[in-house]
PDB file of C-alpha atoms and ligand atoms in Angstrom:
ATOM      1  CA  MET A   1      -0.024   0.011  -0.009  1.00  0.00           C
ATOM      2  CA  THR A   2       1.261   3.529  -0.968  1.00  0.00           C
ATOM      3  CA  GLN A   3       2.356   5.682   1.978  1.00  0.00           C
ATOM      4  CA  ILE A   4      -0.222   8.420   1.461  1.00  0.00           C
ATOM      5  CA  LYS A   5       0.673  11.996   2.530  1.00  0.00           C
ATOM      6  CA  ILE A   6      -2.109  14.124   4.083  1.00  0.00           C
ATOM      7  CA  VAL A   7      -1.800  17.900   3.769  1.00  0.00           C
ATOM      8  CA  ARG A   8      -4.235  20.410   5.066  1.00  0.00           C
ATOM      9  CA  THR A   9      -2.643  23.732   4.030  1.00  0.00           C
ATOM     10  CA  LEU A  10      -2.106  25.334   0.720  1.00  0.00           C
ATOM     11  CA  ARG A  11       1.569  25.982   1.655  1.00  0.00           C
ATOM     12  CA  ASP A  12       2.179  22.311   2.294  1.00  0.00           C
ATOM     13  CA  LEU A  13       0.286  21.279  -0.803  1.00  0.00           C
ATOM     14  CA  ARG A  14       2.312  23.612  -3.087  1.00  0.00           C
ATOM     15  CA  GLY A  15       5.564  22.678  -1.264  1.00  0.00           C
ATOM     16  CA  GLN A  16       5.030  19.054  -2.057  1.00  0.00           C
ATOM     17  CA  ILE A  17       3.823  19.616  -5.688  1.00  0.00           C
ATOM     18  CA  TRP A  18       6.917  21.861  -6.368  1.00  0.00           C
ATOM     19  CA  GLU A  19       9.197  19.274  -5.009  1.00  0.00           C
ATOM     20  CA  TRP A  20       7.739  16.491  -7.212  1.00  0.00           C
ATOM     21  CA  ARG A  21       7.807  18.869 -10.174  1.00  0.00           C
ATOM     22  CA  GLY A  22      11.555  19.658  -9.503  1.00  0.00           C
ATOM     23  CA  SER A  23      12.203  15.969  -9.712  1.00  0.00           C
ATOM     24  CA  GLY A  24      10.384  15.515 -12.986  1.00  0.00           C
ATOM     25  CA  GLU A  25       7.132  13.996 -11.657  1.00  0.00           C
ATOM     26  CA  THR A  26       3.812  14.649 -13.326  1.00  0.00           C
ATOM     27  CA  ILE A  27       0.649  15.295 -11.362  1.00  0.00           C
ATOM     28  CA  GLY A  28      -2.785  13.755 -11.659  1.00  0.00           C
ATOM     29  CA  PHE A  29      -5.567  15.217  -9.628  1.00  0.00           C
ATOM     30  CA  VAL A  30      -9.037  13.770  -8.517  1.00  0.00           C
ATOM     31  CA  PRO A  31     -11.121  16.318  -6.686  1.00  0.00           C
ATOM     32  CA  THR A  32     -13.785  14.790  -4.466  1.00  0.00           C
ATOM     33  CA  MET A  33     -16.262  15.571  -1.675  1.00  0.00           C
ATOM     34  CA  GLY A  34     -15.285  12.413   0.183  1.00  0.00           C
ATOM     35  CA  ALA A  35     -17.610   9.620   1.210  1.00  0.00           C
ATOM     36  CA  LEU A  36     -15.475   7.663  -1.275  1.00  0.00           C
ATOM     37  CA  HIS A  37     -16.537   4.631  -3.185  1.00  0.00           C
ATOM     38  CA  ASP A  38     -15.052   2.446  -5.781  1.00  0.00           C
ATOM     39  CA  GLY A  39     -16.022   4.928  -8.435  1.00  0.00           C
ATOM     40  CA  HIS A  40     -13.783   7.516  -6.887  1.00  0.00           C
ATOM     41  CA  LEU A  41     -10.997   4.835  -6.511  1.00  0.00           C
ATOM     42  CA  SER A  42     -11.319   4.036 -10.232  1.00  0.00           C
ATOM     43  CA  LEU A  43     -10.456   7.737 -10.912  1.00  0.00           C
ATOM     44  CA  ILE A  44      -7.332   7.449  -8.812  1.00  0.00           C
ATOM     45  CA  ARG A  45      -6.341   4.301 -10.717  1.00  0.00           C
ATOM     46  CA  LEU A  46      -7.014   6.081 -14.026  1.00  0.00           C
ATOM     47  CA  SER A  47      -4.896   8.944 -12.937  1.00  0.00           C
ATOM     48  CA  HIS A  48      -1.949   6.590 -12.630  1.00  0.00           C
ATOM     49  CA  LYS A  49      -2.242   5.724 -16.372  1.00  0.00           C
ATOM     50  CA  HIS A  50      -1.715   9.497 -17.131  1.00  0.00           C
ATOM     51  CA  THR A  51       0.841  10.839 -14.538  1.00  0.00           C
ATOM     52  CA  SER A  52       3.502   9.580 -12.095  1.00  0.00           C
ATOM     53  CA  LYS A  53       1.918  10.942  -8.953  1.00  0.00           C
ATOM     54  CA  SER A  54      -1.727  11.120  -7.982  1.00  0.00           C
ATOM     55  CA  VAL A  55      -3.366  13.731  -5.704  1.00  0.00           C
ATOM     56  CA  ALA A  56      -6.897  13.668  -4.460  1.00  0.00           C
ATOM     57  CA  SER A  57      -8.742  16.307  -2.526  1.00  0.00           C
ATOM     58  CA  ILE A  58     -11.605  16.033  -0.063  1.00  0.00           C
ATOM     59  CA  PHE A  59     -13.696  19.108   0.474  1.00  0.00           C
ATOM     60  CA  VAL A  60     -17.477  19.115   0.879  1.00  0.00           C
ATOM     61  CA  ASN A  61     -18.091  22.342  -1.148  1.00  0.00           C
ATOM     62  CA  PRO A  62     -20.789  24.498   0.417  1.00  0.00           C
ATOM     63  CA  THR A  63     -21.223  26.725  -2.633  1.00  0.00           C
ATOM     64  CA  GLN A  64     -22.643  23.844  -4.793  1.00  0.00           C
ATOM     65  CA  PHE A  65     -25.410  23.059  -2.274  1.00  0.00           C
ATOM     66  CA  ALA A  66     -28.660  25.054  -2.480  1.00  0.00           C
ATOM     67  CA  PRO A  67     -30.511  25.932   0.842  1.00  0.00           C
ATOM     68  CA  GLY A  68     -32.371  22.870   1.877  1.00  0.00           C
ATOM     69  CA  GLU A  69     -30.056  20.415   0.154  1.00  0.00           C
ATOM     70  CA  ASP A  70     -27.961  18.009   2.077  1.00  0.00           C
ATOM     71  CA  PHE A  71     -24.859  20.088   2.858  1.00  0.00           C
ATOM     72  CA  GLU A  72     -25.101  19.485   6.649  1.00  0.00           C
ATOM     73  CA  SER A  73     -25.897  15.780   6.432  1.00  0.00           C
ATOM     74  CA  TYR A  74     -23.525  14.957   3.483  1.00  0.00           C
ATOM     75  CA  PRO A  75     -21.487  11.959   4.801  1.00  0.00           C
ATOM     76  CA  ARG A  76     -18.070  12.910   6.174  1.00  0.00           C
ATOM     77  CA  THR A  77     -15.913   9.815   6.505  1.00  0.00           C
ATOM     78  CA  GLU A  78     -12.283  11.166   6.449  1.00  0.00           C
ATOM     79  CA  GLU A  79     -10.558   8.354   8.140  1.00  0.00           C
ATOM     80  CA  ALA A  80     -12.089   5.600   5.868  1.00  0.00           C
ATOM     81  CA  ASP A  81     -11.616   7.910   2.855  1.00  0.00           C
ATOM     82  CA  VAL A  82      -7.823   8.307   3.462  1.00  0.00           C
ATOM     83  CA  ALA A  83      -7.527   4.574   3.986  1.00  0.00           C
ATOM     84  CA  ALA A  84      -9.368   3.856   0.627  1.00  0.00           C
ATOM     85  CA  LEU A  85      -7.251   6.395  -1.244  1.00  0.00           C
ATOM     86  CA  ALA A  86      -4.052   4.812   0.140  1.00  0.00           C
ATOM     87  CA  SER A  87      -5.259   1.359  -0.983  1.00  0.00           C
ATOM     88  CA  ALA A  88      -5.789   2.751  -4.489  1.00  0.00           C
ATOM     89  CA  GLY A  89      -2.229   4.008  -4.539  1.00  0.00           C
ATOM     90  CA  CYS A  90      -2.964   7.772  -4.089  1.00  0.00           C
ATOM     91  CA  ASP A  91       0.225   9.643  -3.272  1.00  0.00           C
ATOM     92  CA  LEU A  92      -1.324  12.674  -1.498  1.00  0.00           C
ATOM     93  CA  VAL A  93      -4.671  13.791  -0.211  1.00  0.00           C
ATOM     94  CA  TYR A  94      -5.404  17.526   0.230  1.00  0.00           C
ATOM     95  CA  ILE A  95      -8.001  18.137   2.970  1.00  0.00           C
ATOM     96  CA  PRO A  96      -8.263  21.964   3.157  1.00  0.00           C
ATOM     97  CA  GLU A  97      -8.764  23.240   6.703  1.00  0.00           C
ATOM     98  CA  PRO A  98     -12.402  24.382   7.352  1.00  0.00           C
ATOM     99  CA  GLY A  99     -12.729  28.021   6.274  1.00  0.00           C
ATOM    100  CA  SER A 100      -9.620  28.043   4.219  1.00  0.00           C
ATOM    101  CA  MET A 101     -11.271  27.645   0.845  1.00  0.00           C
ATOM    102  CA  TYR A 102     -13.385  30.667   0.848  1.00  0.00           C
ATOM    103  CA  GLU A 103     -12.108  33.693   2.828  1.00  0.00           C
ATOM    104  CA  GLU A 104     -14.591  35.727   4.642  1.00  0.00           C
ATOM    105  CA  ASN A 105     -14.569  38.491   1.912  1.00  0.00           C
ATOM    106  CA  HIS A 106     -14.547  35.983  -0.974  1.00  0.00           C
ATOM    107  CA  SER A 107     -16.132  37.970  -3.815  1.00  0.00           C
ATOM    108  CA  THR A 108     -15.428  36.116  -7.141  1.00  0.00           C
ATOM    109  CA  SER A 109     -17.962  33.997  -8.895  1.00  0.00           C
ATOM    110  CA  ILE A 110     -17.869  32.024 -12.210  1.00  0.00           C
ATOM    111  CA  HIS A 111     -20.948  31.600 -14.264  1.00  0.00           C
ATOM    112  CA  ILE A 112     -20.795  29.308 -17.295  1.00  0.00           C
ATOM    113  CA  THR A 113     -23.416  29.458 -20.021  1.00  0.00           C
ATOM    114  CA  GLY A 114     -23.978  27.052 -22.887  1.00  0.00           C
ATOM    115  CA  VAL A 115     -23.229  23.492 -21.611  1.00  0.00           C
ATOM    116  CA  ALA A 116     -23.982  24.543 -18.075  1.00  0.00           C
ATOM    117  CA  GLU A 117     -27.512  25.661 -18.929  1.00  0.00           C
ATOM    118  CA  SER A 118     -30.728  23.450 -18.844  1.00  0.00           C
ATOM    119  CA  LEU A 119     -30.642  19.817 -17.489  1.00  0.00           C
ATOM    120  CA  GLU A 120     -29.214  20.106 -13.922  1.00  0.00           C
ATOM    121  CA  THR A 121     -29.485  23.902 -13.904  1.00  0.00           C
ATOM    122  CA  ASP A 122     -33.207  23.759 -14.499  1.00  0.00           C
ATOM    123  CA  HIS A 123     -33.485  21.961 -11.112  1.00  0.00           C
ATOM    124  CA  ARG A 124     -30.372  23.206  -9.308  1.00  0.00           C
ATOM    125  CA  PRO A 125     -29.853  26.776 -10.654  1.00  0.00           C
ATOM    126  CA  THR A 126     -26.723  27.659  -8.707  1.00  0.00           C
ATOM    127  CA  PHE A 127     -25.070  24.234  -8.737  1.00  0.00           C
ATOM    128  CA  PHE A 128     -22.524  24.860 -11.564  1.00  0.00           C
ATOM    129  CA  ASP A 129     -21.600  28.260 -10.188  1.00  0.00           C
ATOM    130  CA  GLY A 130     -20.532  26.476  -7.054  1.00  0.00           C
ATOM    131  CA  VAL A 131     -18.752  23.687  -8.938  1.00  0.00           C
ATOM    132  CA  ALA A 132     -17.021  26.127 -11.237  1.00  0.00           C
ATOM    133  CA  ILE A 133     -15.515  28.245  -8.488  1.00  0.00           C
ATOM    134  CA  VAL A 134     -14.320  25.365  -6.399  1.00  0.00           C
ATOM    135  CA  VAL A 135     -12.896  23.408  -9.229  1.00  0.00           C
ATOM    136  CA  ALA A 136     -11.034  26.533 -10.553  1.00  0.00           C
ATOM    137  CA  LYS A 137      -9.657  27.246  -7.083  1.00  0.00           C
ATOM    138  CA  LEU A 138      -8.620  23.526  -6.487  1.00  0.00           C
ATOM    139  CA  LEU A 139      -6.905  23.456 -10.063  1.00  0.00           C
ATOM    140  CA  ASN A 140      -5.090  26.612  -9.267  1.00  0.00           C
ATOM    141  CA  ARG A 141      -4.050  25.276  -5.917  1.00  0.00           C
ATOM    142  CA  CYS A 142      -2.898  21.936  -7.145  1.00  0.00           C
ATOM    143  CA  ALA A 143      -1.718  22.885 -10.542  1.00  0.00           C
ATOM    144  CA  PRO A 144      -2.021  19.297 -11.982  1.00  0.00           C
ATOM    145  CA  ASP A 145      -1.146  18.173 -15.456  1.00  0.00           C
ATOM    146  CA  VAL A 146      -4.257  16.199 -15.547  1.00  0.00           C
ATOM    147  CA  ALA A 147      -7.525  16.171 -13.655  1.00  0.00           C
ATOM    148  CA  ILE A 148      -9.993  13.360 -13.792  1.00  0.00           C
ATOM    149  CA  PHE A 149     -13.750  13.654 -13.413  1.00  0.00           C
ATOM    150  CA  GLY A 150     -16.372  10.857 -13.628  1.00  0.00           C
ATOM    151  CA  GLU A 151     -18.818  10.650 -16.581  1.00  0.00           C
ATOM    152  CA  LYS A 152     -21.677  10.036 -14.100  1.00  0.00           C
ATOM    153  CA  ASP A 153     -21.762  13.859 -13.600  1.00  0.00           C
ATOM    154  CA  TYR A 154     -21.800  14.164 -17.446  1.00  0.00           C
ATOM    155  CA  GLN A 155     -22.928  17.759 -17.668  1.00  0.00           C
ATOM    156  CA  GLN A 156     -20.441  18.718 -14.765  1.00  0.00           C
ATOM    157  CA  LEU A 157     -17.626  17.120 -16.858  1.00  0.00           C
ATOM    158  CA  ALA A 158     -18.645  19.093 -19.962  1.00  0.00           C
ATOM    159  CA  THR A 159     -18.871  22.239 -17.866  1.00  0.00           C
ATOM    160  CA  ILE A 160     -15.348  21.842 -16.451  1.00  0.00           C
ATOM    161  CA  ARG A 161     -13.947  21.139 -19.863  1.00  0.00           C
ATOM    162  CA  ARG A 162     -15.516  24.517 -20.904  1.00  0.00           C
ATOM    163  CA  LEU A 163     -14.125  26.189 -17.777  1.00  0.00           C
ATOM    164  CA  VAL A 164     -10.506  25.232 -18.311  1.00  0.00           C
ATOM    165  CA  ILE A 165     -10.665  26.190 -22.075  1.00  0.00           C
ATOM    166  CA  ASP A 166     -12.287  29.550 -21.366  1.00  0.00           C
ATOM    167  CA  LEU A 167      -9.858  30.382 -18.430  1.00  0.00           C
ATOM    168  CA  ASP A 168      -6.714  29.136 -20.398  1.00  0.00           C
ATOM    169  CA  MET A 169      -5.995  26.742 -17.505  1.00  0.00           C
ATOM    170  CA  PRO A 170      -2.965  24.469 -18.470  1.00  0.00           C
ATOM    171  CA  VAL A 171      -4.582  21.120 -17.424  1.00  0.00           C
ATOM    172  CA  LYS A 172      -5.871  18.172 -19.424  1.00  0.00           C
ATOM    173  CA  ILE A 173      -9.269  17.162 -18.369  1.00  0.00           C
ATOM    174  CA  VAL A 174      -9.966  13.367 -18.518  1.00  0.00           C
ATOM    175  CA  GLY A 175     -13.457  11.843 -18.296  1.00  0.00           C
ATOM    176  CA  ALA A 176     -13.762   8.393 -16.558  1.00  0.00           C
ATOM    177  CA  PRO A 177     -16.346   5.802 -17.314  1.00  0.00           C
ATOM    178  CA  ILE A 178     -19.234   5.403 -14.898  1.00  0.00           C
ATOM    179  CA  ALA A 179     -18.522   2.762 -12.208  1.00  0.00           C
ATOM    180  CA  ARG A 180     -21.612   0.652 -11.434  1.00  0.00           C
ATOM    181  CA  ASP A 181     -22.499  -2.085  -8.918  1.00  0.00           C
ATOM    182  CA  ALA A 182     -23.215  -5.594  -9.899  1.00  0.00           C
ATOM    183  CA  HIS A 183     -26.757  -4.660 -10.554  1.00  0.00           C
ATOM    184  CA  GLY A 184     -26.021  -1.632 -12.689  1.00  0.00           C
ATOM    185  CA  LEU A 185     -26.554   1.081 -10.337  1.00  0.00           C
ATOM    186  CA  ALA A 186     -24.120   3.912 -10.829  1.00  0.00           C
ATOM    187  CA  LEU A 187     -21.886   4.378  -7.721  1.00  0.00           C
ATOM    188  CA  SER A 188     -22.720   7.460  -5.772  1.00  0.00           C
ATOM    189  CA  SER A 189     -21.888   8.683  -2.195  1.00  0.00           C
ATOM    190  CA  ARG A 190     -25.665   9.251  -1.892  1.00  0.00           C
ATOM    191  CA  ASN A 191     -26.517   5.612  -2.352  1.00  0.00           C
ATOM    192  CA  GLN A 192     -25.710   5.105   1.258  1.00  0.00           C
ATOM    193  CA  TYR A 193     -28.880   6.951   2.029  1.00  0.00           C
ATOM    194  CA  PHE A 194     -30.907   4.040   0.748  1.00  0.00           C
ATOM    195  CA  ASP A 195     -32.555   1.250   2.807  1.00  0.00           C
ATOM    196  CA  VAL A 196     -32.959  -2.172   1.118  1.00  0.00           C
ATOM    197  CA  GLU A 197     -36.286  -1.189  -0.617  1.00  0.00           C
ATOM    198  CA  GLY A 198     -34.822   2.088  -1.927  1.00  0.00           C
ATOM    199  CA  LEU A 199     -31.698   0.331  -3.250  1.00  0.00           C
ATOM    200  CA  ALA A 200     -33.830  -2.188  -5.068  1.00  0.00           C
ATOM    201  CA  LEU A 201     -35.862   0.560  -6.769  1.00  0.00           C
ATOM    202  CA  ALA A 202     -32.681   2.642  -7.544  1.00  0.00           C
ATOM    203  CA  ARG A 203     -31.293  -0.405  -9.378  1.00  0.00           C
ATOM    204  CA  LYS A 204     -34.109  -0.177 -11.798  1.00  0.00           C
ATOM    205  CA  LEU A 205     -32.898   3.197 -13.077  1.00  0.00           C
ATOM    206  CA  ASN A 206     -30.169   1.744 -15.291  1.00  0.00           C
ATOM    207  CA  VAL A 207     -32.455  -1.043 -16.556  1.00  0.00           C
ATOM    208  CA  ILE A 208     -35.149   1.460 -17.798  1.00  0.00           C
ATOM    209  CA  MET A 209     -32.409   3.796 -19.080  1.00  0.00           C
ATOM    210  CA  GLN A 210     -30.687   0.986 -21.136  1.00  0.00           C
ATOM    211  CA  ASP A 211     -34.037  -0.104 -22.526  1.00  0.00           C
ATOM    212  CA  CYS A 212     -34.831   3.484 -23.524  1.00  0.00           C
ATOM    213  CA  ALA A 213     -31.362   3.863 -25.111  1.00  0.00           C
ATOM    214  CA  GLU A 214     -31.987   0.748 -27.055  1.00  0.00           C
ATOM    215  CA  LYS A 215     -35.244   1.918 -28.398  1.00  0.00           C
ATOM    216  CA  MET A 216     -33.575   5.094 -29.512  1.00  0.00           C
ATOM    217  CA  ARG A 217     -30.775   3.123 -31.303  1.00  0.00           C
ATOM    218  CA  GLY A 218     -33.487   0.998 -32.958  1.00  0.00           C
ATOM    219  CA  GLY A 219     -34.946   4.178 -34.611  1.00  0.00           C
ATOM    220  CA  MET A 220     -37.697   5.295 -32.224  1.00  0.00           C
ATOM    221  CA  ASN A 221     -38.156   9.098 -32.050  1.00  0.00           C
ATOM    222  CA  VAL A 222     -35.994  10.030 -29.110  1.00  0.00           C
ATOM    223  CA  ASP A 223     -38.726  12.333 -27.642  1.00  0.00           C
ATOM    224  CA  LEU A 224     -41.262   9.574 -27.777  1.00  0.00           C
ATOM    225  CA  ALA A 225     -38.801   7.088 -26.229  1.00  0.00           C
ATOM    226  CA  ALA A 226     -37.940   9.604 -23.527  1.00  0.00           C
ATOM    227  CA  ALA A 227     -41.533  10.300 -22.706  1.00  0.00           C
ATOM    228  CA  GLN A 228     -42.265   6.495 -22.447  1.00  0.00           C
ATOM    229  CA  ALA A 229     -39.229   6.103 -20.204  1.00  0.00           C
ATOM    230  CA  LYS A 230     -40.408   8.864 -17.870  1.00  0.00           C
ATOM    231  CA  GLN A 231     -43.800   7.266 -17.594  1.00  0.00           C
ATOM    232  CA  THR A 232     -42.128   3.860 -16.921  1.00  0.00           C
ATOM    233  CA  PHE A 233     -40.067   5.487 -14.090  1.00  0.00           C
ATOM    234  CA  LEU A 234     -43.300   6.753 -12.410  1.00  0.00           C
ATOM    235  CA  ASP A 235     -45.154   3.514 -12.913  1.00  0.00           C
ATOM    236  CA  THR A 236     -42.171   1.591 -11.319  1.00  0.00           C
ATOM    237  CA  GLY A 237     -42.377   3.729  -8.151  1.00  0.00           C
ATOM    238  CA  PHE A 238     -39.949   6.568  -8.611  1.00  0.00           C
ATOM    239  CA  GLU A 239     -41.376   9.658  -6.890  1.00  0.00           C
ATOM    240  CA  SER A 240     -40.723  12.138  -9.661  1.00  0.00           C
ATOM    241  CA  VAL A 241     -38.531  12.615 -12.744  1.00  0.00           C
ATOM    242  CA  ASP A 242     -36.654  15.939 -13.228  1.00  0.00           C
ATOM    243  CA  TYR A 243     -35.639  14.975 -16.847  1.00  0.00           C
ATOM    244  CA  VAL A 244     -35.171  12.299 -19.258  1.00  0.00           C
ATOM    245  CA  SER A 245     -33.256  14.130 -22.052  1.00  0.00           C
ATOM    246  CA  VAL A 246     -31.225  13.433 -25.108  1.00  0.00           C
ATOM    247  CA  ALA A 247     -28.486  15.863 -25.966  1.00  0.00           C
ATOM    248  CA  SER A 248     -25.521  16.107 -28.295  1.00  0.00           C
ATOM    249  CA  THR A 249     -22.474  14.232 -26.776  1.00  0.00           C
ATOM    250  CA  HIS A 250     -20.222  17.215 -26.790  1.00  0.00           C
ATOM    251  CA  SER A 251     -22.182  20.399 -26.884  1.00  0.00           C
ATOM    252  CA  LEU A 252     -25.047  19.002 -24.810  1.00  0.00           C
ATOM    253  CA  THR A 253     -27.564  20.756 -27.140  1.00  0.00           C
ATOM    254  CA  PRO A 254     -30.956  19.095 -27.518  1.00  0.00           C
ATOM    255  CA  LEU A 255     -31.664  17.044 -30.751  1.00  0.00           C
ATOM    256  CA  ALA A 256     -34.145  18.992 -33.018  1.00  0.00           C
ATOM    257  CA  GLY A 257     -37.486  16.980 -33.616  1.00  0.00           C
ATOM    258  CA  GLY A 258     -36.311  13.996 -31.706  1.00  0.00           C
ATOM    259  CA  ILE A 259     -34.156  12.722 -34.582  1.00  0.00           C
ATOM    260  CA  LEU A 260     -31.041  10.878 -33.628  1.00  0.00           C
ATOM    261  CA  ASP A 261     -28.737  12.531 -36.222  1.00  0.00           C
ATOM    262  CA  ARG A 262     -25.524  12.734 -34.401  1.00  0.00           C
ATOM    263  CA  PRO A 263     -23.619  11.161 -31.474  1.00  0.00           C
ATOM    264  CA  ALA A 264     -25.990  11.765 -28.402  1.00  0.00           C
ATOM    265  CA  ARG A 265     -26.279  11.078 -24.789  1.00  0.00           C
ATOM    266  CA  LEU A 266     -29.328  10.095 -22.793  1.00  0.00           C
ATOM    267  CA  LEU A 267     -29.319  11.887 -19.427  1.00  0.00           C
ATOM    268  CA  ILE A 268     -31.718  11.255 -16.568  1.00  0.00           C
ATOM    269  CA  ALA A 269     -32.353  12.865 -13.118  1.00  0.00           C
ATOM    270  CA  LEU A 270     -35.068  11.579 -10.893  1.00  0.00           C
ATOM    271  CA  HIS A 271     -36.050  11.074  -7.160  1.00  0.00           C
ATOM    272  CA  CYS A 272     -35.961   7.742  -5.614  1.00  0.00           C
ATOM    273  CA  LYS A 273     -37.317   7.367  -1.979  1.00  0.00           C
ATOM    274  CA  GLY A 274     -36.121  10.813  -1.104  1.00  0.00           C
ATOM    275  CA  VAL A 275     -32.791  10.680  -2.829  1.00  0.00           C
ATOM    276  CA  ARG A 276     -32.093  12.453  -6.096  1.00  0.00           C
ATOM    277  CA  LEU A 277     -30.167  10.285  -8.639  1.00  0.00           C
ATOM    278  CA  ILE A 278     -28.598  11.129 -11.868  1.00  0.00           C
ATOM    279  CA  ASP A 279     -27.402   8.690 -14.635  1.00  0.00           C
ATOM    280  CA  ASN A 280     -26.604   8.796 -18.242  1.00  0.00           C
ATOM    281  CA  CYS A 281     -25.334   6.707 -21.194  1.00  0.00           C
ATOM    282  CA  GLU A 282     -24.244   7.111 -24.776  1.00  0.00           C
ATOM    283  CA  ILE A 283     -26.956   6.130 -27.208  1.00  0.00           C
TER     284      ILE A 283
HETATM  285  O1  PAF B   1     -18.245  15.730  -8.365  1.00  0.00           O
HETATM  286  C1  PAF B   1     -17.912  16.187  -7.199  1.00  0.00           C
HETATM  287  O2  PAF B   1     -17.624  15.297  -6.279  1.00  0.00           O
HETATM  288  C2  PAF B   1     -17.896  17.582  -6.990  1.00  0.00           C
HETATM  289  O3  PAF B   1     -18.857  18.276  -7.782  1.00  0.00           O
HETATM  290  C3  PAF B   1     -16.450  18.220  -7.165  1.00  0.00           C
HETATM  291  C4  PAF B   1     -16.036  18.128  -8.721  1.00  0.00           C
HETATM  292  C5  PAF B   1     -15.510  17.518  -6.377  1.00  0.00           C
HETATM  293  C6  PAF B   1     -16.456  19.747  -6.800  1.00  0.00           C
HETATM  294  O4  PAF B   1     -16.807  19.945  -5.444  1.00  0.00           O
END
């Protein structure tokens, strides 16, 4: 198991990064909010394929939670997270001291249009502003060569790609395939909120999504297939569906007239026993 280094100050983080850079190492970075599962660890393992050193961060970012969301109750499992990162071969974990990420007079915001509009933003209007500022700060702090983000948060990944292009940030963004459990449920820190019944229902999300994608691939109008899938989710017992949408793989623009005329992604957000789930797949 790698001897993982834990740093809590920006000074210590930069000191270690500069030391590594001085000896020719390259840096891969995996930002997280902790409550780590095998999906996160797969990002660390992917980072090793790109760079010689891997760095993770653990920071539950308050600015990406809206009032009434689960910021306070978000699982905080630092000790287990550090052990899991070490087992995946992570070299360093940056756990910023509380209060050190946003100074009291923090006044800068980043608002991204285009890919960051619609879908999640229709339901969580300030989410990507919060993600953009924290990811920009973490990338500036860590200065990695490569940063890895999971495709489960597909719109987030597209938004971060836009962010680093628009702000000329010298980092390569790599998307990692969605990690799923043996029943196809996309791994998520929030899955631990489920009881047995909730988990059984949540596992039907991927089944219905794959069936919908198959119909679209088979030539069914994507708007019709999406509407049918939405109804199936409700009939199956999901409380409500935020969206079942099809968007162009790269720009995330909707397909006109429901015609599958370019590479596209099926994206879904819904509520399952009090937990909001998102998932997606290539069509
Ligand atoms: O995907 C997440 O866990 C978070 O949105 C991120 C990228 C770590 C920013 O807080």
